[in-house]
Amino acid sequence: MNLPSAPPPIERVLFTAEQIEARIQEVAARISADFEGRELKLVAVLKGSVFFLTALARYITVPLRVDFLAISHFTNQPGAPGLVRIAKDLDDAIEGEHVLLVEDIVDTGFTTRYLLQNLAGRGPASLGICTLLDRTSRRIARIPVNYSCFEIPDRFVVGFGLDHKQLYRNLNCIAVIRPD
Ligand code: IMP
Ligand code: MG
């Protein structure tokens, strides 16, 4: 039986589609200015960050390449320290390139720190981080976030690529969901 799916259990919308679009344009303008005269590669982690990468890339004006990798957590607990591995690697080398790691959210920072260390070992000309959401209140691993669109409170959020049990990535806003 094909029952209609339940509406998302949204408690509160943090950022509307219009607010997200406007903020992404601002951040893309800063990136374009900072990398003027150079080529840039955006690297995103599947699957959540893809939504942000494609939105951001459309407003960046310097020559741009994109590449993707996938990670898997050894436990169900995202952010458990050191318990991340690369499940699908980038297609191409990044040696000598200007690379921005595009993240959906930096929470404890463990995932981002692992990825930064891994990518830094490949000899890029520069390596930075651009995140849609930053939850600094839960940060444990100290990492430099070069570009951040929004700071968020310590509540679980979905939408614009972020999921709960693989659902709600397609919401065009970012929302807090009711705890189940
Ligand atoms: P970190 O290693 O603790 O920084 O966790 C990063 C990962 O945890 C993100 O890439 C997300 O997949 C997931 N995550 C953390 N907070 C949230 C949230 O509020 N909603 C959805 N996913 C989250
Ligand atoms: Mg996730």
Coordinates of N, CA and C and ligand atoms in Angstrom, one line a residue:
M1 N 0.8 -1.2 0.0 CA 0.0 0.0 0.0 C 0.9 1.2 0.0
N2 N 0.5 2.2 -0.8 CA 1.3 3.4 -0.9 C 0.7 4.6 -0.2
L3 N 0.9 4.6 1.1 CA 0.3 5.6 2.0 C 1.0 7.0 1.7
P4 N 0.3 8.1 1.7 CA 1.0 9.4 1.6 C 1.9 9.5 2.9
S5 N 3.1 10.1 2.6 CA 4.0 10.2 3.8 C 3.6 11.4 4.7
A6 N 3.9 11.3 5.9 CA 3.5 12.3 6.9 C 4.2 13.6 6.6
P7 N 3.6 14.7 7.0 CA 4.3 16.0 6.8 C 5.5 16.0 7.8
P8 N 6.6 16.8 7.4 CA 7.7 16.8 8.3 C 7.4 17.4 9.6
P9 N 7.9 16.9 10.7 CA 7.5 17.3 12.1 C 8.2 18.6 12.5
I10 N 7.9 19.7 11.7 CA 8.7 20.9 11.9 C 8.2 21.7 13.1
E11 N 9.1 22.0 14.0 CA 8.8 22.8 15.2 C 8.9 24.3 14.9
R12 N 9.9 24.6 14.2 CA 10.2 26.1 14.0 C 11.1 26.2 12.8
V13 N 10.8 27.1 11.9 CA 11.7 27.4 10.7 C 12.8 28.4 11.2
L14 N 14.0 28.0 11.0 CA 15.1 28.9 11.4 C 15.5 29.9 10.3
F15 N 15.5 29.3 9.1 CA 15.9 30.2 7.9 C 15.0 29.8 6.8
T16 N 14.4 30.8 6.1 CA 13.5 30.5 5.0 C 14.4 30.3 3.7
A17 N 13.8 29.8 2.7 CA 14.5 29.6 1.4 C 15.1 31.0 0.9
E18 N 14.3 32.1 1.1 CA 14.8 33.4 0.6 C 16.0 33.8 1.5
Q19 N 15.9 33.6 2.8 CA 17.1 34.0 3.6 C 18.3 33.2 3.3
I20 N 18.1 31.9 3.0 CA 19.3 31.1 2.6 C 19.9 31.5 1.3
E21 N 19.0 31.8 0.3 CA 19.5 32.2 -1.0 C 20.3 33.5 -0.9
A22 N 19.8 34.5 -0.1 CA 20.4 35.8 0.0 C 21.8 35.6 0.7
R23 N 21.8 34.8 1.8 CA 23.1 34.6 2.5 C 24.1 33.9 1.7
I24 N 23.7 32.9 0.9 CA 24.6 32.2 0.0 C 25.2 33.1 -1.0
Q25 N 24.4 34.0 -1.5 CA 24.9 35.0 -2.5 C 26.0 35.9 -1.9
E26 N 25.8 36.3 -0.6 CA 26.8 37.1 0.1 C 28.1 36.4 0.2
V27 N 28.0 35.1 0.7 CA 29.2 34.3 0.9 C 29.9 34.0 -0.4
A28 N 29.1 33.7 -1.4 CA 29.7 33.5 -2.7 C 30.5 34.7 -3.3
A29 N 29.9 35.9 -3.0 CA 30.6 37.1 -3.4 C 31.9 37.3 -2.7
R30 N 32.0 37.0 -1.4 CA 33.2 37.0 -0.6 C 34.2 36.0 -1.2
I31 N 33.8 34.8 -1.4 CA 34.7 33.8 -2.0 C 35.2 34.3 -3.3
S32 N 34.4 34.8 -4.2 CA 34.8 35.2 -5.5 C 35.8 36.3 -5.4
A33 N 35.7 37.2 -4.5 CA 36.6 38.3 -4.3 C 37.9 37.7 -3.7
D34 N 37.9 36.8 -2.8 CA 39.1 36.3 -2.1 C 39.9 35.4 -3.1
F35 N 39.3 34.8 -4.1 CA 40.0 34.0 -5.0 C 40.1 34.6 -6.4
E36 N 39.9 35.9 -6.5 CA 40.0 36.5 -7.8 C 41.3 36.3 -8.5
G37 N 41.3 35.9 -9.8 CA 42.5 35.7 -10.5 C 43.0 34.3 -10.4
R38 N 42.3 33.4 -9.6 CA 42.7 32.1 -9.4 C 41.6 31.1 -9.7
E39 N 41.9 29.8 -9.9 CA 40.9 28.8 -10.1 C 40.7 28.1 -8.7
L40 N 39.4 27.7 -8.6 CA 39.0 27.1 -7.3 C 38.4 25.8 -7.5
K41 N 38.6 24.9 -6.5 CA 37.9 23.6 -6.5 C 37.1 23.5 -5.2
L42 N 35.8 23.2 -5.4 CA 34.9 23.0 -4.3 C 34.8 21.5 -4.1
V43 N 35.0 21.0 -2.9 CA 35.0 19.6 -2.5 C 33.8 19.4 -1.5
A44 N 32.9 18.6 -1.8 CA 31.8 18.4 -0.9 C 31.6 16.9 -0.5
V45 N 31.1 16.7 0.7 CA 30.9 15.4 1.2 C 29.4 15.0 0.9
L46 N 29.3 13.8 0.3 CA 28.0 13.3 0.0 C 27.3 12.8 1.3
K47 N 26.0 13.0 1.5 CA 25.2 13.5 0.5 C 24.8 14.9 0.9
G48 N 24.8 15.2 2.2 CA 24.2 16.5 2.7 C 24.7 17.8 2.1
S49 N 26.0 17.8 1.9 CA 26.6 19.1 1.4 C 26.4 19.4 0.0
V50 N 25.9 18.4 -0.8 CA 25.7 18.6 -2.2 C 24.7 19.7 -2.5
F51 N 23.6 19.8 -1.7 CA 22.6 20.8 -1.9 C 23.2 22.2 -1.7
F52 N 24.0 22.4 -0.7 CA 24.7 23.7 -0.5 C 25.7 24.0 -1.6
L53 N 26.5 23.0 -1.9 CA 27.5 23.2 -3.0 C 26.9 23.7 -4.3
T54 N 25.8 23.1 -4.7 CA 25.3 23.5 -6.0 C 24.7 24.9 -5.9
A55 N 24.1 25.2 -4.8 CA 23.6 26.6 -4.6 C 24.7 27.6 -4.6
L56 N 25.7 27.3 -3.9 CA 26.9 28.2 -3.7 C 27.6 28.4 -5.1
A57 N 27.8 27.3 -5.8 CA 28.7 27.3 -7.0 C 28.0 28.3 -8.0
R58 N 26.7 28.3 -8.1 CA 26.0 29.1 -9.1 C 26.3 30.6 -9.0
Y59 N 26.8 31.0 -7.8 CA 27.0 32.5 -7.5 C 28.5 32.8 -7.5
I60 N 29.4 31.8 -7.6 CA 30.8 32.1 -7.6 C 31.3 32.4 -9.0
T61 N 32.1 33.5 -9.1 CA 32.4 34.0 -10.5 C 33.8 33.6 -10.9
V62 N 34.7 33.0 -10.1 CA 36.0 32.5 -10.6 C 35.8 31.1 -11.2
P63 N 36.8 30.8 -12.1 CA 36.7 29.4 -12.7 C 36.7 28.3 -11.6
L64 N 35.8 27.4 -11.8 CA 35.5 26.5 -10.7 C 35.4 25.0 -11.1
R65 N 36.0 24.2 -10.3 CA 35.8 22.7 -10.5 C 35.1 22.2 -9.2
V66 N 34.4 21.1 -9.4 CA 33.8 20.4 -8.2 C 34.2 19.0 -8.1
D67 N 34.3 18.4 -7.0 CA 34.5 17.0 -6.8 C 33.9 16.6 -5.5
F68 N 33.7 15.3 -5.3 CA 32.9 14.8 -4.2 C 33.6 13.6 -3.6
L69 N 33.3 13.5 -2.3 CA 33.8 12.2 -1.6 C 32.6 11.8 -0.7
A70 N 32.7 10.6 -0.2 CA 31.7 10.1 0.7 C 32.4 9.5 1.9
I71 N 31.8 9.7 3.1 CA 32.4 9.1 4.3 C 31.4 8.2 4.9
S72 N 31.9 7.3 5.8 CA 31.0 6.5 6.6 C 31.5 6.6 8.0
H73 N 30.5 6.6 8.9 CA 30.8 6.6 10.4 C 30.8 5.1 10.8
F74 N 31.8 4.8 11.7 CA 31.8 3.4 12.2 C 30.7 3.2 13.2
T75 N 30.2 4.2 13.8 CA 29.0 4.0 14.7 C 27.9 4.8 14.2
N76 N 26.7 4.7 14.8 CA 25.5 5.5 14.4 C 25.6 6.9 14.9
Q77 N 26.6 7.1 15.7 CA 26.7 8.4 16.4 C 27.6 9.4 15.5
P78 N 27.0 10.3 14.8 CA 27.8 11.2 14.0 C 28.8 12.0 14.9
G79 N 30.0 12.2 14.5 CA 30.9 13.0 15.3 C 31.7 12.2 16.3
A80 N 31.5 10.9 16.4 CA 32.3 10.1 17.3 C 33.8 10.2 16.9
P81 N 34.6 10.6 17.8 CA 36.0 11.0 17.4 C 36.8 9.9 16.7
G82 N 37.3 10.2 15.5 CA 38.2 9.3 14.8 C 37.5 8.1 14.2
L83 N 36.2 8.1 14.2 CA 35.5 6.9 13.7 C 34.8 7.2 12.4
V84 N 35.6 7.8 11.5 CA 35.2 8.2 10.2 C 36.1 7.5 9.2
R85 N 35.6 7.0 8.0 CA 36.5 6.6 7.0 C 36.0 7.1 5.6
I86 N 36.8 7.2 4.6 CA 36.4 7.6 3.3 C 35.8 6.4 2.6
A87 N 34.6 6.5 2.2 CA 33.9 5.3 1.5 C 34.0 5.5 0.0
K88 N 34.0 6.7 -0.5 CA 34.2 7.0 -1.9 C 35.2 8.2 -1.9
D89 N 36.3 8.1 -2.6 CA 37.3 9.1 -2.7 C 37.0 10.1 -3.8
L90 N 37.7 11.3 -3.8 CA 37.6 12.2 -4.9 C 38.0 11.5 -6.2
D91 N 37.5 12.1 -7.3 CA 37.9 11.5 -8.6 C 39.3 11.9 -9.0
D92 N 39.6 13.2 -8.6 CA 40.9 13.7 -9.1 C 41.8 14.2 -8.0
A93 N 43.1 14.3 -8.3 CA 44.0 14.9 -7.3 C 43.8 16.3 -7.1
I94 N 44.2 16.8 -5.9 CA 44.0 18.3 -5.6 C 45.4 19.0 -5.4
E95 N 46.5 18.3 -5.7 CA 47.8 18.8 -5.6 C 47.9 20.1 -6.3
G96 N 48.4 21.2 -5.6 CA 48.7 22.5 -6.2 C 47.4 23.3 -6.5
E97 N 46.2 22.8 -6.0 CA 45.0 23.5 -6.3 C 44.5 24.3 -5.1
H98 N 43.7 25.3 -5.3 CA 43.0 26.0 -4.2 C 41.7 25.3 -3.9
V99 N 41.6 24.7 -2.7 CA 40.5 23.8 -2.4 C 39.6 24.4 -1.3
L100 N 38.3 24.4 -1.5 CA 37.4 24.8 -0.4 C 36.6 23.5 -0.1
L101 N 36.7 23.1 1.2 CA 35.9 22.0 1.7 C 34.5 22.5 2.0
V102 N 33.5 22.1 1.3 CA 32.1 22.6 1.5 C 31.4 21.6 2.4
E103 N 30.9 22.2 3.6 CA 30.2 21.3 4.6 C 28.8 21.8 4.8
D104 N 27.9 20.8 5.1 CA 26.5 21.2 5.5 C 26.5 21.8 6.9
I105 N 27.2 21.1 7.8 CA 27.2 21.6 9.2 C 28.5 21.2 9.8
V106 N 29.1 22.1 10.6 CA 30.2 21.8 11.5 C 29.7 21.8 12.9
D107 N 29.7 20.6 13.5 CA 29.1 20.5 14.8 C 30.2 20.3 15.8
T108 N 30.5 19.1 16.2 CA 31.7 18.9 17.1 C 32.9 19.2 16.4
G109 N 32.9 19.1 15.1 CA 34.1 19.4 14.3 C 35.0 18.2 14.0
F110 N 34.6 17.0 14.5 CA 35.5 15.8 14.3 C 35.5 15.4 12.9
T111 N 34.4 15.4 12.2 CA 34.3 15.0 10.8 C 35.2 15.9 10.0
T112 N 35.0 17.2 10.2 CA 35.7 18.2 9.4 C 37.2 18.1 9.7
R113 N 37.6 17.9 10.9 CA 39.0 17.8 11.2 C 39.6 16.6 10.5
Y114 N 38.9 15.5 10.5 CA 39.5 14.3 9.8 C 39.6 14.6 8.3
L115 N 38.6 15.2 7.7 CA 38.7 15.5 6.3 C 39.8 16.5 6.0
L116 N 39.9 17.5 6.8 CA 41.0 18.6 6.6 C 42.3 17.9 6.6
Q117 N 42.6 17.1 7.6 CA 43.9 16.4 7.7 C 44.1 15.5 6.5
N118 N 43.1 14.8 6.1 CA 43.3 13.9 5.0 C 43.6 14.7 3.7
L119 N 42.8 15.8 3.5 CA 43.0 16.6 2.2 C 44.3 17.4 2.3
A120 N 44.7 17.8 3.4 CA 46.0 18.6 3.6 C 47.1 17.7 3.2
G121 N 47.1 16.4 3.4 CA 48.1 15.5 3.1 C 48.3 15.3 1.6
R122 N 47.4 15.8 0.8 CA 47.5 15.7 -0.7 C 48.1 16.9 -1.4
G123 N 48.6 17.8 -0.6 CA 49.4 18.9 -1.2 C 48.6 20.0 -1.9
P124 N 47.4 20.4 -1.5 CA 46.8 21.5 -2.2 C 47.5 22.8 -2.0
A125 N 47.4 23.8 -2.9 CA 48.0 25.1 -2.8 C 47.4 25.8 -1.6
S126 N 46.1 25.7 -1.4 CA 45.5 26.2 -0.1 C 44.3 25.3 0.1
L127 N 43.8 25.4 1.4 CA 42.7 24.5 1.8 C 41.9 25.3 2.8
G128 N 40.6 25.5 2.6 CA 39.7 26.2 3.5 C 38.4 25.5 3.7
I129 N 37.6 26.0 4.6 CA 36.3 25.4 4.9 C 35.2 26.5 4.7
C130 N 34.2 26.0 4.0 CA 33.0 26.8 3.8 C 31.8 26.0 4.3
T131 N 31.1 26.5 5.3 CA 30.0 25.7 5.8 C 28.7 26.4 5.8
L132 N 27.6 25.7 5.5 CA 26.3 26.3 5.5 C 25.9 26.7 7.0
L133 N 26.1 25.7 7.9 CA 25.7 25.9 9.3 C 26.9 25.7 10.2
D134 N 26.9 26.5 11.2 CA 28.0 26.3 12.2 C 27.3 26.3 13.6
R135 N 27.6 25.2 14.4 CA 27.1 25.1 15.7 C 28.3 25.2 16.7
T136 N 28.8 26.4 16.9 CA 30.0 26.5 17.7 C 29.8 26.1 19.1
S137 N 28.6 26.1 19.6 CA 28.4 25.7 21.0 C 28.7 24.3 21.3
R138 N 28.8 23.4 20.3 CA 29.1 22.0 20.5 C 30.5 21.6 20.0
R139 N 31.3 22.7 19.6 CA 32.6 22.4 19.1 C 33.5 21.7 20.1
I140 N 34.2 20.7 19.6 CA 35.2 20.0 20.5 C 36.6 20.1 19.7
A141 N 36.6 19.8 18.4 CA 37.8 19.8 17.7 C 38.0 21.3 17.2
R142 N 39.1 21.9 17.5 CA 39.4 23.3 17.1 C 39.7 23.3 15.6
I143 N 38.9 23.9 14.8 CA 39.2 23.9 13.3 C 38.9 25.3 12.8
P144 N 39.6 25.8 11.8 CA 39.4 27.1 11.3 C 38.3 27.1 10.2
V145 N 37.2 27.8 10.5 CA 36.1 27.9 9.5 C 36.2 29.2 8.8
N146 N 36.5 29.2 7.5 CA 36.8 30.4 6.8 C 35.6 31.1 6.4
Y147 N 34.5 30.3 6.0 CA 33.3 30.9 5.6 C 32.1 30.2 6.2
S148 N 31.2 30.9 6.8 CA 30.0 30.3 7.4 C 28.8 31.1 7.1
C149 N 27.7 30.4 6.7 CA 26.5 31.2 6.4 C 25.7 31.5 7.6
F150 N 25.5 30.5 8.4 CA 24.6 30.8 9.6 C 25.1 30.0 10.9
E151 N 25.1 30.7 12.0 CA 25.3 30.1 13.3 C 24.0 29.6 13.8
I152 N 23.9 28.4 14.3 CA 22.6 27.8 14.8 C 22.7 27.4 16.2
P153 N 21.5 27.4 16.9 CA 21.5 26.9 18.3 C 21.7 25.4 18.4
D154 N 21.7 24.9 19.6 CA 22.0 23.5 19.9 C 20.7 22.7 19.8
R155 N 20.1 22.7 18.6 CA 18.9 21.9 18.3 C 19.2 21.2 17.0
F156 N 18.6 20.0 16.8 CA 18.7 19.2 15.6 C 17.9 19.9 14.5
V157 N 18.6 20.1 13.4 CA 17.9 20.8 12.2 C 17.9 19.9 11.0
V158 N 16.9 20.1 10.1 CA 16.9 19.4 8.8 C 16.6 20.5 7.7
G159 N 16.8 20.0 6.5 CA 16.5 20.8 5.3 C 17.7 21.3 4.6
F160 N 17.6 21.7 3.4 CA 18.7 22.2 2.5 C 19.9 21.2 2.6
G161 N 19.6 19.9 2.5 CA 20.6 18.9 2.5 C 20.7 18.1 3.8
L162 N 20.3 18.7 4.9 CA 20.5 18.0 6.2 C 19.3 17.1 6.4
D163 N 19.6 15.9 7.0 CA 18.6 14.8 7.1 C 18.3 14.4 8.5
H164 N 17.2 13.8 8.6 CA 16.9 12.9 9.8 C 16.5 11.6 9.3
K165 N 17.4 10.6 9.5 CA 17.2 9.2 9.0 C 16.9 9.3 7.4
Q166 N 17.8 10.1 6.8 CA 17.8 10.3 5.3 C 16.6 11.0 4.7
L167 N 15.7 11.5 5.6 CA 14.5 12.3 5.1 C 14.8 13.8 5.3
Y168 N 14.0 14.5 4.6 CA 13.9 16.0 4.7 C 15.0 16.8 4.1
R169 N 15.9 16.1 3.4 CA 17.0 16.8 2.7 C 16.5 17.8 1.7
N170 N 15.3 17.5 1.1 CA 14.8 18.3 0.1 C 14.0 19.6 0.6
L171 N 13.8 19.7 1.9 CA 13.1 21.0 2.3 C 13.9 22.2 1.9
N172 N 13.3 23.2 1.4 CA 14.0 24.4 0.9 C 14.3 25.4 2.0
C173 N 13.8 25.1 3.2 CA 14.2 25.9 4.4 C 15.0 25.1 5.4
I174 N 15.5 25.7 6.4 CA 16.2 25.0 7.5 C 15.3 25.1 8.7
A175 N 15.0 23.9 9.3 CA 14.0 23.9 10.4 C 14.4 23.0 11.5
V176 N 14.0 23.3 12.7 CA 14.1 22.5 13.9 C 13.0 21.5 13.8
I177 N 13.3 20.2 14.1 CA 12.2 19.2 14.1 C 11.9 18.8 15.5
R178 N 10.7 18.4 15.7 CA 10.2 18.0 17.1 C 11.0 16.7 17.5
P179 N 11.5 16.6 18.6 CA 12.2 15.4 19.1 C 11.2 14.3 19.1
D180 N 11.5 13.1 18.6 CA 10.5 12.0 18.6 C 10.8 10.9 19.7
Ligands
IMP1 P1 30.5 16.6 13.5 O1 31.6 15.6 13.2 O2 30.1 16.5 14.9 O3 30.9 18.0 13.2 O4 29.2 16.2 12.7 C1 29.1 16.5 11.4 C2 28.0 15.7 10.8 O5 26.9 15.3 11.8 C3 27.3 16.5 9.8 O6 28.0 16.4 8.5 C4 25.9 15.9 9.7 O7 25.8 14.8 8.9 C5 25.6 15.4 11.1 N1 24.8 16.4 11.9 C6 25.2 17.2 13.0 N2 24.2 18.0 13.4 C7 23.2 17.7 12.6 C8 21.8 18.3 12.6 O8 21.4 19.2 13.4 N3 21.0 17.8 11.6 C9 21.4 16.9 10.7 N4 22.7 16.3 10.7 C10 23.5 16.8 11.7
MG2 MG 23.7 13.1 8.1

